[in-house]
mmCIF file of C-alpha atoms in Angstrom:
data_model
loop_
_atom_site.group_PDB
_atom_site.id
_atom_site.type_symbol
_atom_site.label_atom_id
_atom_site.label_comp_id
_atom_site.label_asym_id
_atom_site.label_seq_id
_atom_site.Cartn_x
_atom_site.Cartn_y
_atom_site.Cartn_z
ATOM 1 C CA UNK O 1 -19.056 8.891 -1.382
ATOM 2 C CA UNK O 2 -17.526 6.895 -4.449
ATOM 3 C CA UNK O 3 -13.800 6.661 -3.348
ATOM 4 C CA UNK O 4 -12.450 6.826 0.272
ATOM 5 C CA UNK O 5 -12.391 10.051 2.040
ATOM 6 C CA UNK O 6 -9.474 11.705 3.852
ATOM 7 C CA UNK O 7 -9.407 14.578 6.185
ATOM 8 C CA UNK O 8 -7.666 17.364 7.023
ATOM 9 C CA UNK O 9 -5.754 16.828 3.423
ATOM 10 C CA UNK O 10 -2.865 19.267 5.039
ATOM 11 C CA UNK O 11 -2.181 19.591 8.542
ATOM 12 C CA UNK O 12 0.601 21.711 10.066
ATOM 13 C CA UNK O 13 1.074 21.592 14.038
ATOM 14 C CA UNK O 14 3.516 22.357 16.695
ATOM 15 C CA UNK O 15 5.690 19.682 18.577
ATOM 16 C CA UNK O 16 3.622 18.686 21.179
ATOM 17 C CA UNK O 17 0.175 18.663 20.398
ATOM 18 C CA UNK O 18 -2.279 16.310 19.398
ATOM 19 C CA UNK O 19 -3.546 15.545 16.110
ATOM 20 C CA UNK O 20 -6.792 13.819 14.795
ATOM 21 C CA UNK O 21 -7.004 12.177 11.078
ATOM 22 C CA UNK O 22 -10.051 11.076 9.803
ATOM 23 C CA UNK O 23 -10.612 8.306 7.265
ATOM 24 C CA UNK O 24 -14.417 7.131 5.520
ATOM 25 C CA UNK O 25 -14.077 4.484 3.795
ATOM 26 C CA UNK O 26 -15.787 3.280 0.534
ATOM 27 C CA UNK O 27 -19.817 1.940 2.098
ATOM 28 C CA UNK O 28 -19.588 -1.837 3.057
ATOM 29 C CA UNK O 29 -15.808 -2.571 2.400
ATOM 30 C CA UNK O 30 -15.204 -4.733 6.036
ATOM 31 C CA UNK O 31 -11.498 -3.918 6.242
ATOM 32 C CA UNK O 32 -9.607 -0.307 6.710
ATOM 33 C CA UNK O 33 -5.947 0.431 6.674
ATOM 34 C CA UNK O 34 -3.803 3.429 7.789
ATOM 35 C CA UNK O 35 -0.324 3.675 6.809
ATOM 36 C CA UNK O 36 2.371 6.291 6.881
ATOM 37 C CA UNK O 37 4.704 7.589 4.091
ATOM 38 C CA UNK O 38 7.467 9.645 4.829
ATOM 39 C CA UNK O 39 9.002 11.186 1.837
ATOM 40 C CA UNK O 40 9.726 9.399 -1.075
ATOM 41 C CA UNK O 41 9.563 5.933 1.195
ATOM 42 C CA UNK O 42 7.327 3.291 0.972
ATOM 43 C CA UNK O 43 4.348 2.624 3.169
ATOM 44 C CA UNK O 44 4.513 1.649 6.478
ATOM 45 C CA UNK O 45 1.932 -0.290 7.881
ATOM 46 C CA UNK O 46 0.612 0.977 11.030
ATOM 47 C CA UNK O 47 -2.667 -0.170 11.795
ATOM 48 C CA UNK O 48 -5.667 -2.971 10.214
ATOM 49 C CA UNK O 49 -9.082 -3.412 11.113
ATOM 50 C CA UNK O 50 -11.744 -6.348 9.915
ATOM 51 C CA UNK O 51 -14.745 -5.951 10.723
ATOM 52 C CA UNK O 52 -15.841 -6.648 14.364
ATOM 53 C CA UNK O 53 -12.254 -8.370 14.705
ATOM 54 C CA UNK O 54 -9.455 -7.012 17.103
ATOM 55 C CA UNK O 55 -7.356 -4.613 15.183
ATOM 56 C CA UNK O 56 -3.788 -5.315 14.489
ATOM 57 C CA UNK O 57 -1.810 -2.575 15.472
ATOM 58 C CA UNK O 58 1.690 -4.273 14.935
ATOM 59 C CA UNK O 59 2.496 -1.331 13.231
ATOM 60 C CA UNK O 60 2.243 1.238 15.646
ATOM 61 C CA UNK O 61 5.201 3.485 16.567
ATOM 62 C CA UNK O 62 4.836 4.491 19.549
ATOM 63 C CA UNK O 63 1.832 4.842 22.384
ATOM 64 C CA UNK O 64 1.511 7.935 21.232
ATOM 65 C CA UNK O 65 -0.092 6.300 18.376
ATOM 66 C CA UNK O 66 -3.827 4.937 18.508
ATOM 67 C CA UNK O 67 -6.886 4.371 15.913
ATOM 68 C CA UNK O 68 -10.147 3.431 16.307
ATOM 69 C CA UNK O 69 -12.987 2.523 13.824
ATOM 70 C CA UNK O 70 -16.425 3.718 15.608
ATOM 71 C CA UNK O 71 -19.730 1.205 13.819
ATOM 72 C CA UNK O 72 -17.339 -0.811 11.532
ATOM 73 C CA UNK O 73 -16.991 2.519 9.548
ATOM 74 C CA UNK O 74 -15.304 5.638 9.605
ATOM 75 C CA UNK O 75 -12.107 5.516 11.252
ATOM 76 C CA UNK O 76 -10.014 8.195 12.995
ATOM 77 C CA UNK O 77 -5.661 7.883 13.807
ATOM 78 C CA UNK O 78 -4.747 9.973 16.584
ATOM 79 C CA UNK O 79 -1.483 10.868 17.083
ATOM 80 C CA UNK O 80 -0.509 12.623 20.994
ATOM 81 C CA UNK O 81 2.230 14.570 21.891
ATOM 82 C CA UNK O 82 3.088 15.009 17.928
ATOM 83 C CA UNK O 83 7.181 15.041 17.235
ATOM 84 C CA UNK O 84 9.055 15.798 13.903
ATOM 85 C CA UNK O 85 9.263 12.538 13.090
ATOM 86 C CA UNK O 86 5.855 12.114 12.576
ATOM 87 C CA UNK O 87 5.819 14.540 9.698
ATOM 88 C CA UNK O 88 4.489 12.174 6.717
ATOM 89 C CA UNK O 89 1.836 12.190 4.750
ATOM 90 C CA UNK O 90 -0.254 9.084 6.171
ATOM 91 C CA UNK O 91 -2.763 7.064 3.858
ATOM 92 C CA UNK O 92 -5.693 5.414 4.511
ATOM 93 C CA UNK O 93 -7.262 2.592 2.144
ATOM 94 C CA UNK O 94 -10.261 0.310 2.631
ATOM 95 C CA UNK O 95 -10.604 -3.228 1.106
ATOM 96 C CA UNK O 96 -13.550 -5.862 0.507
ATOM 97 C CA UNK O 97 -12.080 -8.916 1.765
ATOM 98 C CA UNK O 98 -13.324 -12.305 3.416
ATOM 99 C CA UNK O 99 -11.946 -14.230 5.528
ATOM 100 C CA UNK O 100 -10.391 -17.857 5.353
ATOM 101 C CA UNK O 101 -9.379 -18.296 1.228
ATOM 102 C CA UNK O 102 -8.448 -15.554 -0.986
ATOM 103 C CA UNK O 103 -12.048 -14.904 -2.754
ATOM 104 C CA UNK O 104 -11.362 -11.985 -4.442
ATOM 105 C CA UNK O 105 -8.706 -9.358 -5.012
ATOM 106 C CA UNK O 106 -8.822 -7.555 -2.289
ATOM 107 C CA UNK O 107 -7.083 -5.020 -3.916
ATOM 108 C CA UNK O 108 -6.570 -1.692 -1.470
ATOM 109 C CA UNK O 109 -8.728 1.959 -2.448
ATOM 110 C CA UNK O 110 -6.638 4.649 -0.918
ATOM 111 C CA UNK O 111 -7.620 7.696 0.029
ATOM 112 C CA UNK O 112 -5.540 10.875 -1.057
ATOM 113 C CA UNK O 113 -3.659 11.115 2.205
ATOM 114 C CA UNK O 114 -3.489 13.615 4.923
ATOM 115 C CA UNK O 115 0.122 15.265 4.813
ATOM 116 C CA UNK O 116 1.036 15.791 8.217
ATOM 117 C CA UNK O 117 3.753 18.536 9.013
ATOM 118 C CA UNK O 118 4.864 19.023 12.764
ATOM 119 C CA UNK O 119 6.964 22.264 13.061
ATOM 120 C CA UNK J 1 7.391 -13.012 9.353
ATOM 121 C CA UNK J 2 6.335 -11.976 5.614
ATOM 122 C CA UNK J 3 8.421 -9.905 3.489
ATOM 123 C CA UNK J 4 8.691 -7.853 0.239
ATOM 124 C CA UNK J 5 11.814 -6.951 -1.401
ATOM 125 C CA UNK J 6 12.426 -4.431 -4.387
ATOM 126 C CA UNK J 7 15.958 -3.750 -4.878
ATOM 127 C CA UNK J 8 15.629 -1.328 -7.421
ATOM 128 C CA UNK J 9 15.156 2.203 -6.348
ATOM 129 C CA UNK J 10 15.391 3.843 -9.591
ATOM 130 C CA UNK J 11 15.132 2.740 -13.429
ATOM 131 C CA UNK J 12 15.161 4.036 -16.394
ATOM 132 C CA UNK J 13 13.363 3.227 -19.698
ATOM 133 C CA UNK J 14 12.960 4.688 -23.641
ATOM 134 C CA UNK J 15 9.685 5.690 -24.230
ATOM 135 C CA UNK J 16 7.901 2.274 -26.348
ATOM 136 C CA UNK J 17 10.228 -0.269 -24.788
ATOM 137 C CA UNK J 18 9.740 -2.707 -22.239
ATOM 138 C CA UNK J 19 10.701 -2.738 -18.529
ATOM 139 C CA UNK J 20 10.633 -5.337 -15.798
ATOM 140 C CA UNK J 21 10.623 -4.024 -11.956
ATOM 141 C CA UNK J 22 11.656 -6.847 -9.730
ATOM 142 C CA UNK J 23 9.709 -8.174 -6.717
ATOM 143 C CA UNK J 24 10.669 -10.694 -4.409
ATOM 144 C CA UNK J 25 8.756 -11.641 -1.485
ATOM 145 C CA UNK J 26 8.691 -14.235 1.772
ATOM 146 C CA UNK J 27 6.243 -15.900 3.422
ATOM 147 C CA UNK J 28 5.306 -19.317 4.985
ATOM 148 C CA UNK J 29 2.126 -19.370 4.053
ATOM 149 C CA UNK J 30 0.565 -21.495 0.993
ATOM 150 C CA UNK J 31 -2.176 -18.880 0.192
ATOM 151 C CA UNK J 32 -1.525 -15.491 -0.754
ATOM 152 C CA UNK J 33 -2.023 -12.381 -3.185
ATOM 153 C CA UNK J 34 0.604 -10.442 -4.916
ATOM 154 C CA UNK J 35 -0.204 -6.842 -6.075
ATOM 155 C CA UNK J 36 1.597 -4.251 -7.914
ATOM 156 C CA UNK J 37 0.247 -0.367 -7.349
ATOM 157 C CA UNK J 38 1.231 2.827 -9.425
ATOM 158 C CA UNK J 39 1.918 6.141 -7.639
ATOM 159 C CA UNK J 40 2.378 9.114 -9.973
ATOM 160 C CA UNK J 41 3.932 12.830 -8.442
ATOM 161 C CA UNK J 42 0.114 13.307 -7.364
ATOM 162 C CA UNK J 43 0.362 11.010 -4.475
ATOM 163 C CA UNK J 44 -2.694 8.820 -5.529
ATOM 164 C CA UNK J 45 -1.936 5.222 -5.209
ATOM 165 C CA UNK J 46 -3.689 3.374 -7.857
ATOM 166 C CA UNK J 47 -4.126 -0.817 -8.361
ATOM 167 C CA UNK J 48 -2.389 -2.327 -11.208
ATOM 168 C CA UNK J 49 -2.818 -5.858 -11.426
ATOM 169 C CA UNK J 50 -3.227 -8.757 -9.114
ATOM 170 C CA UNK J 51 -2.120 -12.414 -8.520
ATOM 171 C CA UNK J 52 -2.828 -15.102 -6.597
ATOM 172 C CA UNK J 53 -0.841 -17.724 -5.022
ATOM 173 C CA UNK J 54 -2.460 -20.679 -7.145
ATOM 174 C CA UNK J 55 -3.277 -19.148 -9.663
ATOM 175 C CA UNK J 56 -1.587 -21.058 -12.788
ATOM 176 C CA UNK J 57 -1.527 -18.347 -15.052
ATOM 177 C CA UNK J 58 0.671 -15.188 -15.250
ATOM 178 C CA UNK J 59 -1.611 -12.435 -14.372
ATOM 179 C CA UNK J 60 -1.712 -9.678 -17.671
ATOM 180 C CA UNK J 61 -3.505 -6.282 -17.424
ATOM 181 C CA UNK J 62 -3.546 -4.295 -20.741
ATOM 182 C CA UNK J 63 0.241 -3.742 -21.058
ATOM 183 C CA UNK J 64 1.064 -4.853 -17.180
ATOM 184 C CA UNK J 65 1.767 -8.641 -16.945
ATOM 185 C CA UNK J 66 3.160 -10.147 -14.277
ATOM 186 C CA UNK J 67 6.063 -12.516 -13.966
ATOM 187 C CA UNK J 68 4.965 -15.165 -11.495
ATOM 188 C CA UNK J 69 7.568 -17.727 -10.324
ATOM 189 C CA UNK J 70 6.226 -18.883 -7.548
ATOM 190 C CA UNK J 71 9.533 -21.731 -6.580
ATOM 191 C CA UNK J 72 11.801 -18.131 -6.605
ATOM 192 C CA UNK J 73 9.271 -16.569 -4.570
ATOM 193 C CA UNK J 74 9.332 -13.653 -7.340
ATOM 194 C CA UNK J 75 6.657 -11.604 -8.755
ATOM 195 C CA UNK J 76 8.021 -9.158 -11.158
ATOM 196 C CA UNK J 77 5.859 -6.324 -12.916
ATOM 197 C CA UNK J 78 6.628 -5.740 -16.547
ATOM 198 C CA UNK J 79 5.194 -3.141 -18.763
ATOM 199 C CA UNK J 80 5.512 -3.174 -22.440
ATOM 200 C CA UNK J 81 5.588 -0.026 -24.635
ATOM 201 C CA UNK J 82 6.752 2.455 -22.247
ATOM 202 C CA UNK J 83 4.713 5.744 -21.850
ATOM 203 C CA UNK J 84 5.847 9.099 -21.050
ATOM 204 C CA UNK J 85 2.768 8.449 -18.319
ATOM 205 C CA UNK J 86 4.114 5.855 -16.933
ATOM 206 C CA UNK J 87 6.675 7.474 -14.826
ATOM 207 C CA UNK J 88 6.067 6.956 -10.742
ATOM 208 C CA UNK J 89 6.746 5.250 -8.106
ATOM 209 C CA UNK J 90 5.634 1.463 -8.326
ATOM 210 C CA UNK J 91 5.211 -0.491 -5.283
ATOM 211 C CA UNK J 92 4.602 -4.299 -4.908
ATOM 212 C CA UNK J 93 2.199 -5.810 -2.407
ATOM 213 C CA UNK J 94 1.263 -8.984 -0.411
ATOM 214 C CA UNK J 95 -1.795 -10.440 1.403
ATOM 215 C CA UNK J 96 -1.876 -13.198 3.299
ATOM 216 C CA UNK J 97 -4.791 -15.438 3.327
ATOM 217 C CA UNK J 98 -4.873 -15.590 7.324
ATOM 218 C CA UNK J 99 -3.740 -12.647 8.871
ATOM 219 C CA UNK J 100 -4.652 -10.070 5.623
ATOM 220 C CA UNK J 101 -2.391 -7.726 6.133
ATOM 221 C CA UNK J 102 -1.254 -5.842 3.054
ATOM 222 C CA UNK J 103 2.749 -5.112 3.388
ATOM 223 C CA UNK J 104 4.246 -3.153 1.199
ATOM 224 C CA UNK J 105 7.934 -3.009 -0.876
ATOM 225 C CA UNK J 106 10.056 0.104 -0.365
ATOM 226 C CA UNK J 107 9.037 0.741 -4.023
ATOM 227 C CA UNK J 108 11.112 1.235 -7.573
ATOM 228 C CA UNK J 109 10.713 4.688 -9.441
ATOM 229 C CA UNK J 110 10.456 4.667 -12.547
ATOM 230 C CA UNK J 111 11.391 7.381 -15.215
ATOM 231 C CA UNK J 112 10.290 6.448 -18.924
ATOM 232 C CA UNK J 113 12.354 9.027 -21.172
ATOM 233 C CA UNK J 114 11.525 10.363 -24.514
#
């Protein structure tokens, strides 16, 4: 697709169970970000990947909190044992970026979020 | 550890006037990138404008320029000729040339009034 792809767009689940959010990002942009967004707050950075680097997952709440990124592409955030707190709507953007000096922008393409609810 | 700071949650602005959103930001290193991103009620978070650590220039997109002092460690966002469209939330960003993270501001919302 053109723009970076988010799914489920709404997801509602009960305290306790696991979720799964999905994330494509735009074709050959090396780097993919998730954040979260609670409402009305900023973004909080959760989790980075570059290419066939180590992730940096400095932002992770909690072990109940992991991502992967399967073939330097799509990339799914799963969240375990799912508490109110986690309710946010949680973005993911991807980013064409080089190592080493600032070549380009770099600027972030979000996707349009998955809105998490836990009841 | 690298920081951004906007102090402003809210502003307000007359439609056609000018408004400057504050930015401040830390960080040790020598190379890095300073962005500015719009987010109306819809959610989407959309790029504004860009600039980058030696770059001389103030960077100016259509009616976004940005205020670059580099010795203050500021990088305000001003935007001339207010439109009713403008109103969101506006959040500055920074990228470090090593690490390339992209940390975000708590944000300022904006309301431009008619």
């Amino acid at each position: 697709g053109a723009g970076v792809s988010q799914s489920p767009s709404n997801k509602v689940t009960e305290k306790g169970k696991d979720v799964e959010l999905r994330c494509d990002p735009i074709s050959g942009h090396t780097a993919l970000y998730w954040y979260r967004q609670s409402l009305g707050q900023g973004l909080e950075f959760l989790i980075y990947f570059q290419g066939n680097s180590a992730p940096d997952k400095s932002g992770l709440p909690s072990d109940r909190f992991s991502a992967e990124r399967t073939g330097g592409s799509v990339s799914t955030l799963t969240i375990q044992r799912t508490q109110q707190e986690d309710s946010a709507v949680y973005l993911c953007a991807s980013s064409l970026q080089d190592r080493g000096v600032l070549k380009n922008t770099g600027e972030l393409f979000f996707g349009e979020g998955s809105r998490l609810t836990v009841l | 550890a690298q920081k951004i700071t906007q102090t402003q949650p809210g502003m307000f602005v007359q439609e056609k006037e000018a408004v400057t959103l504050d930015c401040t930001y830390d960080t040790s290193d020598q190379s890095y990138g300073l962005f500015w991103y719009k987010q109306p009620s819809s959610g989407e978070m959309i790029f504004l404008i860009y600039q980058g650590s030696y770059d001389e220039q103030n960077a100016t997109e259509g009616r976004y320029s940005l205020n670059f002092q580099k010795a203050r460690k500021s990088a305000n966002l001003v935007i001339s000729a207010s439109q009713l469209g403008d109103s969101a939330m506006y959040f500055c960003a920074m990228r470090v040339a090593g690490g390339f993270k992209t940390i975000f501001g708590a944000g300022t919302r904006l309301f431009v009034k008619a």
